Amino acid sequence: MGASKAYVNRELRWLSFNERVLMASENESIPLMERLKFVGIFSSNLDEFYAVRVGSIHRALIDPEHHPLKGSGNLKTLLKEILHEVKRLNARTDAVTEHLFEELRKHRICMVDEQTLSDRQREFLDSFAAQKLRRNLFPILLDPNLAFPYLKHVTLYLAVHMYHSTQPSDFRYALVEVPNTMDRYVELPSRGGWHHIINLEDVIRLKLNEIFKALPYDRYDAYTIKITRDGEYDLTDEITRSLYEKLSTSIKQRSQGDPVRFVYDRDMPKHMLNYLMEKAQLKECRIIIAGGRYHNARDLLRFPKIEIPALYFEEQRPLKHHTLSDQFSLLDQIEKRDHLVTLPYHRYDTVIDLLREAALDRQVTSIKMTLYRVPENSSVINALRNAARNGKEVTLYLELQARFDEEINMQWTEILTRERHINLISGVEGMKVHSKLALITRTVGKKLKRVALVGTGNFNENTASQYSDHILLTANPKLTGEIDQLFLLLERGFADVKFKHLIVSPFHTRKRFIFLIKAEMEQALAGKESGIVLKLNNLVDQQMIKHLVKAEASGVPITLMIRGICSLALHKDQKNLRGKALIDRYLEHTRVVKFHNGGKPLYFLGSADWMERNLDTRIEVMVPVYSKEIQEELEVFLTMHWEDTYSSFSLEQGSYNQRLQTGISGEKRAQQDLYRYYQSLLEVES
């Protein structure tokens, strides 16, 4: 098969992934409020897509020498394809959102606007505006002789057309920023068991006559607008400033990035649109979209909670771990055997409890950890600070370049530099550290004993309840010794380290996995059993795809479970290649790779997707799973995901993105079945 037939453009396949998110909002078997959240996720994803991917295309078109974009073909053609696809998806989004709100009315949940308020609700909003809203509004009168105000990234504005009813030709324009420091949706006083909710911008519309009362107008028409800006930034090569200092400057530059998308209310008068386009210098913006009255559906993620259980997923409380006891030392238990924490089915408390125990254990001498995305009030960082205050040597790599989390990570860096016994390390210059690692060392007698954590996702309690991830807890010296060597590499900035057990990017992840693919090909060509299973977030790297296609042609059965971008085109004539994606209540984030290996399966888990950046330009770690019990657990995990018929989508050409839901009783739902599986393990152990 030719390379062009085997590979599909990454940007278009990302839009296919986001379409699957949108399809979840259309799935009538999912509770209504959860479907509304999927619309919010779709919108949030699309904003980031424009800021990052379309922003990169925009840069490459303007300055291809300094901002080349590999593997994307003709960029102008690609941009047209993106716009066509986004328009199609936006039309579906509008339709499903309208439908969902119609369905919510059946449960006495009703959206209202400034025209449909009762007297009681108007009185409530009078008080709301006076006490909460007014102090957050800063209207700007637009003057053709003055510079146009700066429009913030993905921030809603009301563009206001003010005029007098008896003299429409006498008018002015103004802008009012919809404050993102306030809830987007305002709950109103209701009667008869009804829940009435109004958009914040409609409250502002209601109060425009008061906001502009000093002006001689009696008519105010307001239209929402939103700009998405290029979300990338440049880091200079200067050596006189630290990465922290360069990032501080670059993040400020990003907030002022070029506009890559302008969305406006299609009912806006043409004279007003032309004025905004000219004065805001939007004529160079490559994507301009006429939308509806409301934008930023991402805010549906924070839609008011209504106490009607049937509108939400049934609660699945995280479970105690089936092989770990609260009654004994976690460090001692991990030294006896490996354990696998699978989130969000297991409690994330295990990670925090382990760090807290290490902070208090007299035999613990040091804790080392890599962090990528951390919340504003991180229990992990607080546990590490406590350990440092208890005299432990804490070594921490905190990735400053975690996209869109740079500012939080920089704030933590400022705080941690003031902590004694915390050694903040800078890693390898020019490389993000995306690996998820922790290493606890204690001295028992004259022996050093180590316990390690290797994860597929961030050490972040906020996402631990929303993302499906694995964390391997191990004291296997083959693994902990090499993890210690990896931290040495990060501390020194570089070191001559060789890894026999860990698979580490950028050193040999690509080479090692290609070797294992070829080994399966040899087995298949010899008429022996073979097989490869990949459960990843993204499969994009062209070289890896090329080797998978060759393996399939050699007779190797390949199973792909790719949640996000899958650039490998699965054709019907490829009998040994099958693929699906799963979108359900939890974000599938685990990265697990399995090779048949002549009947002695090899399992790996860790942080690396099969993308060029993860294989070649980041520090990533995939760890072999040696425990037979955990291998069996992973096999159940992979099997349940493959057998899912509730929330899975085909990745095969001809039926691409087709939902595999059967609609029959006894349908298999992986995320629900896994919860029951871990419940059953807990019952067996107890």
JSON list of N, CA and C in Angstrom, two decimals, residues 343-344 456-457 465-470 535-538 561-564 581-592 641 671:
[
{"chain": "A", "resi": 343, "resn": "LEU", "atom": "N", "xyz": [-7.03, 4.61, 37.36]},
{"chain": "A", "resi": 343, "resn": "LEU", "atom": "CA", "xyz": [-7.92, 5.74, 37.61]},
{"chain": "A", "resi": 343, "resn": "LEU", "atom": "C", "xyz": [-8.98, 5.83, 36.50]},
{"chain": "A", "resi": 344, "resn": "PRO", "atom": "N", "xyz": [-10.16, 6.34, 36.82]},
{"chain": "A", "resi": 344, "resn": "PRO", "atom": "CA", "xyz": [-10.64, 6.82, 38.11]},
{"chain": "A", "resi": 344, "resn": "PRO", "atom": "C", "xyz": [-11.34, 5.74, 38.93]},
{"chain": "A", "resi": 456, "resn": "THR", "atom": "N", "xyz": [0.68, 6.87, 33.27]},
{"chain": "A", "resi": 456, "resn": "THR", "atom": "CA", "xyz": [0.32, 7.23, 31.89]},
{"chain": "A", "resi": 456, "resn": "THR", "atom": "C", "xyz": [-0.23, 8.65, 31.82]},
{"chain": "A", "resi": 457, "resn": "GLY", "atom": "N", "xyz": [-0.60, 9.21, 32.98]},
{"chain": "A", "resi": 457, "resn": "GLY", "atom": "CA", "xyz": [-1.18, 10.55, 33.03]},
{"chain": "A", "resi": 457, "resn": "GLY", "atom": "C", "xyz": [-0.58, 11.37, 34.15]},
{"chain": "A", "resi": 465, "resn": "SER", "atom": "N", "xyz": [-10.16, 12.18, 38.56]},
{"chain": "A", "resi": 465, "resn": "SER", "atom": "CA", "xyz": [-11.56, 11.72, 38.60]},
{"chain": "A", "resi": 465, "resn": "SER", "atom": "C", "xyz": [-12.23, 11.77, 37.23]},
{"chain": "A", "resi": 466, "resn": "GLN", "atom": "N", "xyz": [-11.53, 12.29, 36.23]},
{"chain": "A", "resi": 466, "resn": "GLN", "atom": "CA", "xyz": [-12.12, 12.46, 34.90]},
{"chain": "A", "resi": 466, "resn": "GLN", "atom": "C", "xyz": [-11.39, 11.68, 33.81]},
{"chain": "A", "resi": 467, "resn": "TYR", "atom": "N", "xyz": [-10.12, 11.34, 34.05]},
{"chain": "A", "resi": 467, "resn": "TYR", "atom": "CA", "xyz": [-9.31, 10.66, 33.04]},
{"chain": "A", "resi": 467, "resn": "TYR", "atom": "C", "xyz": [-9.09, 9.21, 33.46]},
{"chain": "A", "resi": 468, "resn": "SER", "atom": "N", "xyz": [-9.07, 8.33, 32.47]},
{"chain": "A", "resi": 468, "resn": "SER", "atom": "CA", "xyz": [-8.71, 6.94, 32.72]},
{"chain": "A", "resi": 468, "resn": "SER", "atom": "C", "xyz": [-7.20, 6.79, 32.52]},
{"chain": "A", "resi": 469, "resn": "ASP", "atom": "N", "xyz": [-6.50, 6.44, 33.59]},
{"chain": "A", "resi": 469, "resn": "ASP", "atom": "CA", "xyz": [-5.04, 6.35, 33.55]},
{"chain": "A", "resi": 469, "resn": "ASP", "atom": "C", "xyz": [-4.56, 5.20, 34.42]},
{"chain": "A", "resi": 470, "resn": "HIS", "atom": "N", "xyz": [-3.32, 4.77, 34.16]},
{"chain": "A", "resi": 470, "resn": "HIS", "atom": "CA", "xyz": [-2.66, 3.75, 34.99]},
{"chain": "A", "resi": 470, "resn": "HIS", "atom": "C", "xyz": [-1.48, 4.38, 35.73]},
{"chain": "A", "resi": 535, "resn": "LYS", "atom": "N", "xyz": [-3.04, 0.70, 22.54]},
{"chain": "A", "resi": 535, "resn": "LYS", "atom": "CA", "xyz": [-4.06, 1.59, 23.11]},
{"chain": "A", "resi": 535, "resn": "LYS", "atom": "C", "xyz": [-3.36, 2.90, 23.42]},
{"chain": "A", "resi": 536, "resn": "LEU", "atom": "N", "xyz": [-3.63, 3.90, 22.58]},
{"chain": "A", "resi": 536, "resn": "LEU", "atom": "CA", "xyz": [-2.93, 5.18, 22.66]},
{"chain": "A", "resi": 536, "resn": "LEU", "atom": "C", "xyz": [-3.92, 6.34, 22.57]},
{"chain": "A", "resi": 537, "resn": "ASN", "atom": "N", "xyz": [-3.42, 7.51, 22.89]},
{"chain": "A", "resi": 537, "resn": "ASN", "atom": "CA", "xyz": [-4.22, 8.71, 22.64]},
{"chain": "A", "resi": 537, "resn": "ASN", "atom": "C", "xyz": [-4.13, 9.11, 21.18]},
{"chain": "A", "resi": 538, "resn": "ASN", "atom": "N", "xyz": [-2.91, 9.03, 20.63]},
{"chain": "A", "resi": 538, "resn": "ASN", "atom": "CA", "xyz": [-2.70, 9.48, 19.25]},
{"chain": "A", "resi": 538, "resn": "ASN", "atom": "C", "xyz": [-1.71, 8.58, 18.53]},
{"chain": "A", "resi": 561, "resn": "MET", "atom": "N", "xyz": [-6.66, 0.80, 19.42]},
{"chain": "A", "resi": 561, "resn": "MET", "atom": "CA", "xyz": [-7.66, 1.52, 20.21]},
{"chain": "A", "resi": 561, "resn": "MET", "atom": "C", "xyz": [-7.10, 2.92, 20.42]},
{"chain": "A", "resi": 562, "resn": "ILE", "atom": "N", "xyz": [-7.48, 3.84, 19.55]},
{"chain": "A", "resi": 562, "resn": "ILE", "atom": "CA", "xyz": [-6.90, 5.18, 19.52]},
{"chain": "A", "resi": 562, "resn": "ILE", "atom": "C", "xyz": [-8.00, 6.18, 19.85]},
{"chain": "A", "resi": 563, "resn": "ARG", "atom": "N", "xyz": [-7.88, 6.81, 21.01]},
{"chain": "A", "resi": 563, "resn": "ARG", "atom": "CA", "xyz": [-8.94, 7.75, 21.42]},
{"chain": "A", "resi": 563, "resn": "ARG", "atom": "C", "xyz": [-8.96, 9.02, 20.58]},
{"chain": "A", "resi": 564, "resn": "GLY", "atom": "N", "xyz": [-7.78, 9.56, 20.25]},
{"chain": "A", "resi": 564, "resn": "GLY", "atom": "CA", "xyz": [-7.71, 10.85, 19.58]},
{"chain": "A", "resi": 564, "resn": "GLY", "atom": "C", "xyz": [-7.44, 10.75, 18.09]},
{"chain": "A", "resi": 581, "resn": "ALA", "atom": "N", "xyz": [-12.34, 3.61, 18.45]},
{"chain": "A", "resi": 581, "resn": "ALA", "atom": "CA", "xyz": [-12.12, 4.67, 19.43]},
{"chain": "A", "resi": 581, "resn": "ALA", "atom": "C", "xyz": [-13.25, 4.63, 20.43]},
{"chain": "A", "resi": 582, "resn": "LEU", "atom": "N", "xyz": [-12.97, 5.00, 21.66]},
{"chain": "A", "resi": 582, "resn": "LEU", "atom": "CA", "xyz": [-13.98, 4.96, 22.71]},
{"chain": "A", "resi": 582, "resn": "LEU", "atom": "C", "xyz": [-14.13, 6.35, 23.33]},
{"chain": "A", "resi": 583, "resn": "ILE", "atom": "N", "xyz": [-15.36, 6.85, 23.34]},
{"chain": "A", "resi": 583, "resn": "ILE", "atom": "CA", "xyz": [-15.69, 8.14, 23.98]},
{"chain": "A", "resi": 583, "resn": "ILE", "atom": "C", "xyz": [-16.82, 7.88, 24.97]},
{"chain": "A", "resi": 584, "resn": "ASP", "atom": "N", "xyz": [-16.51, 8.05, 26.26]},
{"chain": "A", "resi": 584, "resn": "ASP", "atom": "CA", "xyz": [-17.53, 7.84, 27.29]},
{"chain": "A", "resi": 584, "resn": "ASP", "atom": "C", "xyz": [-17.32, 8.85, 28.41]},
{"chain": "A", "resi": 585, "resn": "ARG", "atom": "N", "xyz": [-17.84, 8.56, 29.58]},
{"chain": "A", "resi": 585, "resn": "ARG", "atom": "CA", "xyz": [-17.85, 9.54, 30.67]},
{"chain": "A", "resi": 585, "resn": "ARG", "atom": "C", "xyz": [-16.46, 9.95, 31.10]},
{"chain": "A", "resi": 586, "resn": "TYR", "atom": "N", "xyz": [-15.47, 9.03, 31.01]},
{"chain": "A", "resi": 586, "resn": "TYR", "atom": "CA", "xyz": [-14.10, 9.36, 31.36]},
{"chain": "A", "resi": 586, "resn": "TYR", "atom": "C", "xyz": [-13.27, 9.49, 30.09]},
{"chain": "A", "resi": 587, "resn": "LEU", "atom": "N", "xyz": [-12.32, 10.42, 30.10]},
{"chain": "A", "resi": 587, "resn": "LEU", "atom": "CA", "xyz": [-11.43, 10.58, 28.96]},
{"chain": "A", "resi": 587, "resn": "LEU", "atom": "C", "xyz": [-10.42, 9.44, 28.95]},
{"chain": "A", "resi": 588, "resn": "GLU", "atom": "N", "xyz": [-10.41, 8.66, 27.89]},
{"chain": "A", "resi": 588, "resn": "GLU", "atom": "CA", "xyz": [-9.44, 7.56, 27.77]},
{"chain": "A", "resi": 588, "resn": "GLU", "atom": "C", "xyz": [-8.05, 8.13, 27.57]},
{"chain": "A", "resi": 589, "resn": "HIS", "atom": "N", "xyz": [-7.18, 7.90, 28.53]},
{"chain": "A", "resi": 589, "resn": "HIS", "atom": "CA", "xyz": [-5.85, 8.53, 28.51]},
{"chain": "A", "resi": 589, "resn": "HIS", "atom": "C", "xyz": [-4.73, 7.53, 28.71]},
{"chain": "A", "resi": 590, "resn": "THR", "atom": "N", "xyz": [-5.07, 6.27, 28.95]},
{"chain": "A", "resi": 590, "resn": "THR", "atom": "CA", "xyz": [-4.04, 5.25, 29.17]},
{"chain": "A", "resi": 590, "resn": "THR", "atom": "C", "xyz": [-3.28, 4.98, 27.87]},
{"chain": "A", "resi": 591, "resn": "ARG", "atom": "N", "xyz": [-2.00, 4.67, 28.04]},
{"chain": "A", "resi": 591, "resn": "ARG", "atom": "CA", "xyz": [-1.17, 4.28, 26.90]},
{"chain": "A", "resi": 591, "resn": "ARG", "atom": "C", "xyz": [-0.58, 2.91, 27.22]},
{"chain": "A", "resi": 592, "resn": "VAL", "atom": "N", "xyz": [-1.08, 1.90, 26.55]},
{"chain": "A", "resi": 592, "resn": "VAL", "atom": "CA", "xyz": [-0.65, 0.52, 26.79]},
{"chain": "A", "resi": 592, "resn": "VAL", "atom": "C", "xyz": [-0.32, -0.11, 25.44]},
{"chain": "A", "resi": 641, "resn": "HIS", "atom": "N", "xyz": [-12.17, -3.03, 26.72]},
{"chain": "A", "resi": 641, "resn": "HIS", "atom": "CA", "xyz": [-12.24, -1.87, 25.83]},
{"chain": "A", "resi": 641, "resn": "HIS", "atom": "C", "xyz": [-12.57, -2.30, 24.40]},
{"chain": "A", "resi": 671, "resn": "GLN", "atom": "N", "xyz": [-16.34, 1.13, 30.39]},
{"chain": "A", "resi": 671, "resn": "GLN", "atom": "CA", "xyz": [-16.07, 1.89, 31.61]},
{"chain": "A", "resi": 671, "resn": "GLN", "atom": "C", "xyz": [-16.96, 1.46, 32.78]}
]
